[in-house]
C-alpha positions as semicolon CSV with decimal commas, in nm:
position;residue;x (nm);y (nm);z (nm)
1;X;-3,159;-2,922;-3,183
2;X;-3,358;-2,587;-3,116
3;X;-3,294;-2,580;-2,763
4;X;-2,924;-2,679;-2,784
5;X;-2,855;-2,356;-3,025
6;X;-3,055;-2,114;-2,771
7;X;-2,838;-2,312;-2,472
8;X;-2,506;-2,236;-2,657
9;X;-2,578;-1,903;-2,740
10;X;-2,740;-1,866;-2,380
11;X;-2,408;-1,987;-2,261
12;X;-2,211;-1,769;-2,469
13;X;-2,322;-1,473;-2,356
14;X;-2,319;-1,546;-2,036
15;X;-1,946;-1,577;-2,071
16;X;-1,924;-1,256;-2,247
17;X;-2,092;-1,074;-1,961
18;X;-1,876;-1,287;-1,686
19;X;-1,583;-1,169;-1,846
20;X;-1,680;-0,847;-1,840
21;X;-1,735;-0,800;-1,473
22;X;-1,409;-0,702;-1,285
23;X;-1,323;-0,742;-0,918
24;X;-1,417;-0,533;-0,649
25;X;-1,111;-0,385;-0,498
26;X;-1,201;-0,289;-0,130
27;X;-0,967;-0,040;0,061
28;X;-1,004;-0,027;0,456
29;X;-0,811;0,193;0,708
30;X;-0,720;0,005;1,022
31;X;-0,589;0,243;1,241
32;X;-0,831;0,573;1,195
33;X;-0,975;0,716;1,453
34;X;-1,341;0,793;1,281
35;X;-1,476;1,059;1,488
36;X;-1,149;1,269;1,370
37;X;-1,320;1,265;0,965
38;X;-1,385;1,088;0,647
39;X;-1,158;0,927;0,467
40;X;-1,080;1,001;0,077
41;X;-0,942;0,779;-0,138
42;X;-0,786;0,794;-0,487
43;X;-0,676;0,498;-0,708
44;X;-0,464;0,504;-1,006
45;X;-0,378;0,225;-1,241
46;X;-0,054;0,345;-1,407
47;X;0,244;0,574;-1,315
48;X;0,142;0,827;-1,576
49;X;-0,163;0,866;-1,421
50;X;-0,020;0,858;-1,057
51;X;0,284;1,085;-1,143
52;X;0,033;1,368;-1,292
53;X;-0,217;1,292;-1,003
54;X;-0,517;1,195;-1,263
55;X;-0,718;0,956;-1,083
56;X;-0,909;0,630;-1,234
57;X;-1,129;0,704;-0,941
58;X;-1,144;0,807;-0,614
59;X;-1,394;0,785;-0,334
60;X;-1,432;0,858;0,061
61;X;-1,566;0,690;0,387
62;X;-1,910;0,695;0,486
63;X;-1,950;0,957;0,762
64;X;-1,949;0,743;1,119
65;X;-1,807;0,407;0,939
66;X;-1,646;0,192;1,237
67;X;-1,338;0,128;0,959
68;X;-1,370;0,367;0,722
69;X;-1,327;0,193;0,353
70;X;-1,396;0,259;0,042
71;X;-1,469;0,025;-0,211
72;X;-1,420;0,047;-0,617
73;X;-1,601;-0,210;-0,787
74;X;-1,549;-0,333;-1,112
75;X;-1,183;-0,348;-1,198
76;X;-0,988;-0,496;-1,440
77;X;-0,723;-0,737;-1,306
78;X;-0,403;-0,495;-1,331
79;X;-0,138;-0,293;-1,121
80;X;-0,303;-0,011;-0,919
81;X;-0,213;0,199;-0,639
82;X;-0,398;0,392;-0,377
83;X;-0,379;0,731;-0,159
84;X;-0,571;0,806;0,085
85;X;-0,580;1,094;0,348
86;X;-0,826;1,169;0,684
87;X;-0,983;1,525;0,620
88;X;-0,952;1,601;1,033
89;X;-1,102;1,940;0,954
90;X;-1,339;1,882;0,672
91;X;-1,194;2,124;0,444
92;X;-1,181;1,900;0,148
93;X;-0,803;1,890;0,104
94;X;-0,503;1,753;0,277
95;X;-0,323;1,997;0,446
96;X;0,043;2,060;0,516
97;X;0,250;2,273;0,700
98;X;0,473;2,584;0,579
99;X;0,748;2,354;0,418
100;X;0,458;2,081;0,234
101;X;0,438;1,843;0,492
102;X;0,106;1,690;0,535
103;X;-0,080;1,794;0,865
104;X;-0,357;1,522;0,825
105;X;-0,344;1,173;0,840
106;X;-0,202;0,969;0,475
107;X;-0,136;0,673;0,376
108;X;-0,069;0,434;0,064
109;X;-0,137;0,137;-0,054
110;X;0,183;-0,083;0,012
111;X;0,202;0,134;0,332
112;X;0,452;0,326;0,117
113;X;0,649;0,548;0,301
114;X;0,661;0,892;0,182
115;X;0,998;1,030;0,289
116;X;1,048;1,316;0,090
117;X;0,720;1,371;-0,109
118;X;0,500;1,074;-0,215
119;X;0,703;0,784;-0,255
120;X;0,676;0,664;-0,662
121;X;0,408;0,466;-0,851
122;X;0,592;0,111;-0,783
123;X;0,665;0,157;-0,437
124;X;0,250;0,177;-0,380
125;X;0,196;-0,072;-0,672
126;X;-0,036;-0,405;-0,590
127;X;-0,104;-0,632;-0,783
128;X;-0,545;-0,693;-0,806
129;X;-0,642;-1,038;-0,901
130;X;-0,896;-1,134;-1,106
131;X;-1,121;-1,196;-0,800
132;X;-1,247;-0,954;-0,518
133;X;-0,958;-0,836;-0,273
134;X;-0,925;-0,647;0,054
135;X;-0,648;-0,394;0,096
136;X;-0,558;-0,295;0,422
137;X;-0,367;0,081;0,442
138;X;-0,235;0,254;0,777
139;X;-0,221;0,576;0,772
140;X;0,048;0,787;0,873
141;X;-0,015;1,018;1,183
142;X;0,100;1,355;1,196
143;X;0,248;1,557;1,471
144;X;-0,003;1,792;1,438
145;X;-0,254;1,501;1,512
């Protein structure tokens, strides 16, 4: 009788802890040239956060990655969305032109297209399941690319 208590609450724990563990949401950009710079990435999970540009998290590309990814591990299953741009002169930032365009490489999740400014929260909006998932962005080159 012992052994069965210690088994159940064994069991339950480990159920606590396995619910507790989100998915890994990896991001990878298929058509970067990575020679050109790293990649930075910024996820939001809501509009309120993506309207004021307050990132759940963000991350960037390891330096000579083949694909350059990012991955953000532990999520909640939920609605997120994901920017990205290719820092082609490793200043930090994404750069645009005179009239806000972006000179640099972007993207979003969805491949949203930004027409005139970033296109909204829903338009970039996936859906993460409760398990692991790849996203796949492309990037949007610039004339000044």
């Amino acid at each position: 009788m012992r052994n069965i208590r210690k088994l159940t609450v064994f069991t339950i724990l480990l159920a606590a802890c396995g619910s507790a563990i989100g998915a890994d949401l990896r991001v990878e950009i298929n058509n970067a040239d990575p020679s050109s710079g790293r990649v930075y990435f910024a996820l939001f999970d809501s509009a309120a956060e993506y309207d004021a540009f307050q990132m759940h998290a963000r991350a960037r590309s390891e330096k000579d990655s083949e694909v350059p990814h990012a991955v953000f591990p532990d999520l909640a299953a939920g609605e997120y969305g994901v920017a990205v741009f290719q820092d082609t002169n490793g200043n930090l930032k994404l750069d645009t032109d005179e009239w806000g365009i972006p000179a640099e490489p972007y993207g979003f999740s969805r491949n949203a297209e930004a027409d005139r400014g970033r296109p909204d929260f829903e338009a970039t909006a996936i859906q993460l399941p409760a398990g692991d998932e790849t996203l796949t962005v492309e990037i949007a080159l610039t004339s000044r690319n």
